[in-house]
Amino acid sequence: MALTILPIDTDEDRARALEEKLSESGFAQVVRAQGPDLAAAVERARPDLIIIDMALPDRDALEDIRAVSAASPVVMFAGTDDPGFA
């Protein structure tokens, strides 16, 4: 059974590369978010896993992540180390 994964990323090239690698694995179906509303995207896609770029979240996005994290596991990644972020 394939997992449904919803990547959220502001970098289109990185998002496309991640989507290709996950799709090639054969055990994941990758769906794309439509529009800026994370909660609505999760509601439509009903993913098993959300992968989100940490450069994206502002206060509203973090609230959306908190709201959807009860229904779907969320993996966050960052391109750089930020010791001030905890």
GROMACS .gro file of C-alpha atoms in nm:
model
   86
    1MET     CA    1   0.000   0.000   0.000
    2ALA     CA    2   0.143   0.339  -0.103
    3LEU     CA    3   0.171   0.624   0.144
    4THR     CA    4   0.020   0.956   0.043
    5ILE     CA    5   0.276   1.230   0.103
    6LEU     CA    6   0.211   1.604   0.084
    7PRO     CA    7   0.531   1.810   0.044
    8ILE     CA    8   0.509   2.183   0.118
    9ASP     CA    9   0.811   2.374  -0.014
   10THR     CA   10   0.874   2.725  -0.146
   11ASP     CA   11   1.165   2.603  -0.363
   12GLU     CA   12   1.002   2.460  -0.679
   13ASP     CA   13   1.314   2.272  -0.797
   14ARG     CA   14   1.367   2.106  -0.459
   15ALA     CA   15   0.996   2.020  -0.435
   16ARG     CA   16   1.005   1.863  -0.782
   17ALA     CA   17   1.321   1.663  -0.699
   18LEU     CA   18   1.168   1.536  -0.374
   19GLU     CA   19   0.846   1.445  -0.554
   20GLU     CA   20   1.039   1.252  -0.821
   21LYS     CA   21   1.248   1.057  -0.567
   22LEU     CA   22   0.949   0.968  -0.353
   23SER     CA   23   0.743   0.864  -0.656
   24GLU     CA   24   1.031   0.652  -0.793
   25SER     CA   25   1.045   0.463  -0.464
   26GLY     CA   26   0.722   0.289  -0.553
   27PHE     CA   27   0.578   0.311  -0.204
   28ALA     CA   28   0.465   0.673  -0.207
   29GLN     CA   29   0.202   0.872  -0.391
   30VAL     CA   30   0.296   1.240  -0.382
   31VAL     CA   31   0.022   1.502  -0.392
   32ARG     CA   32   0.075   1.874  -0.435
   33ALA     CA   33  -0.077   2.149  -0.224
   34GLN     CA   34  -0.304   2.390  -0.407
   35GLY     CA   35  -0.296   2.744  -0.270
   36PRO     CA   36  -0.147   2.891   0.046
   37ASP     CA   37  -0.396   2.737   0.293
   38LEU     CA   38  -0.215   2.439   0.449
   39ALA     CA   39  -0.519   2.321   0.645
   40ALA     CA   40  -0.733   2.316   0.329
   41ALA     CA   41  -0.460   2.131   0.136
   42VAL     CA   42  -0.442   1.867   0.408
   43GLU     CA   43  -0.820   1.836   0.416
   44ARG     CA   44  -0.831   1.778   0.038
   45ALA     CA   45  -0.532   1.541   0.015
   46ARG     CA   46  -0.574   1.350   0.343
   47PRO     CA   47  -0.201   1.264   0.343
   48ASP     CA   48  -0.034   0.999   0.555
   49LEU     CA   49   0.267   1.231   0.595
   50ILE     CA   50   0.338   1.602   0.546
   51ILE     CA   51   0.692   1.719   0.466
   52ILE     CA   52   0.740   2.094   0.509
   53ASP     CA   53   1.026   2.337   0.445
   54MET     CA   54   1.109   2.529   0.766
   55ALA     CA   55   1.192   2.841   0.562
   56LEU     CA   56   0.820   2.864   0.486
   57PRO     CA   57   0.649   2.895   0.825
   58ASP     CA   58   0.539   3.233   0.944
   59ARG     CA   59   0.312   3.258   1.245
   60ASP     CA   60  -0.002   3.168   1.044
   61ALA     CA   61   0.168   2.871   0.877
   62LEU     CA   62   0.290   2.743   1.214
   63GLU     CA   63  -0.067   2.764   1.347
   64ASP     CA   64  -0.186   2.568   1.042
   65ILE     CA   65   0.083   2.305   1.104
   66ARG     CA   66  -0.024   2.275   1.466
   67ALA     CA   67  -0.386   2.237   1.359
   68VAL     CA   68  -0.317   1.960   1.106
   69SER     CA   69  -0.049   1.774   1.303
   70ALA     CA   70  -0.312   1.592   1.507
   71ALA     CA   71  -0.438   1.421   1.192
   72SER     CA   72  -0.112   1.368   0.998
   73PRO     CA   73   0.251   1.329   1.100
   74VAL     CA   74   0.460   1.631   1.001
   75VAL     CA   75   0.830   1.627   0.910
   76MET     CA   76   0.999   1.968   0.896
   77PHE     CA   77   1.336   2.031   0.735
   78ALA     CA   78   1.570   2.329   0.711
   79GLY     CA   79   1.849   2.416   0.473
   80THR     CA   80   2.065   2.572   0.745
   81ASP     CA   81   2.123   2.529   1.116
   82ASP     CA   82   1.964   2.794   1.338
   83PRO     CA   83   2.069   2.757   1.704
   84GLY     CA   84   1.811   3.021   1.802
   85PHE     CA   85   1.523   2.809   1.675
   86ALA     CA   86   1.402   2.567   1.937
   0.00000   0.00000   0.00000
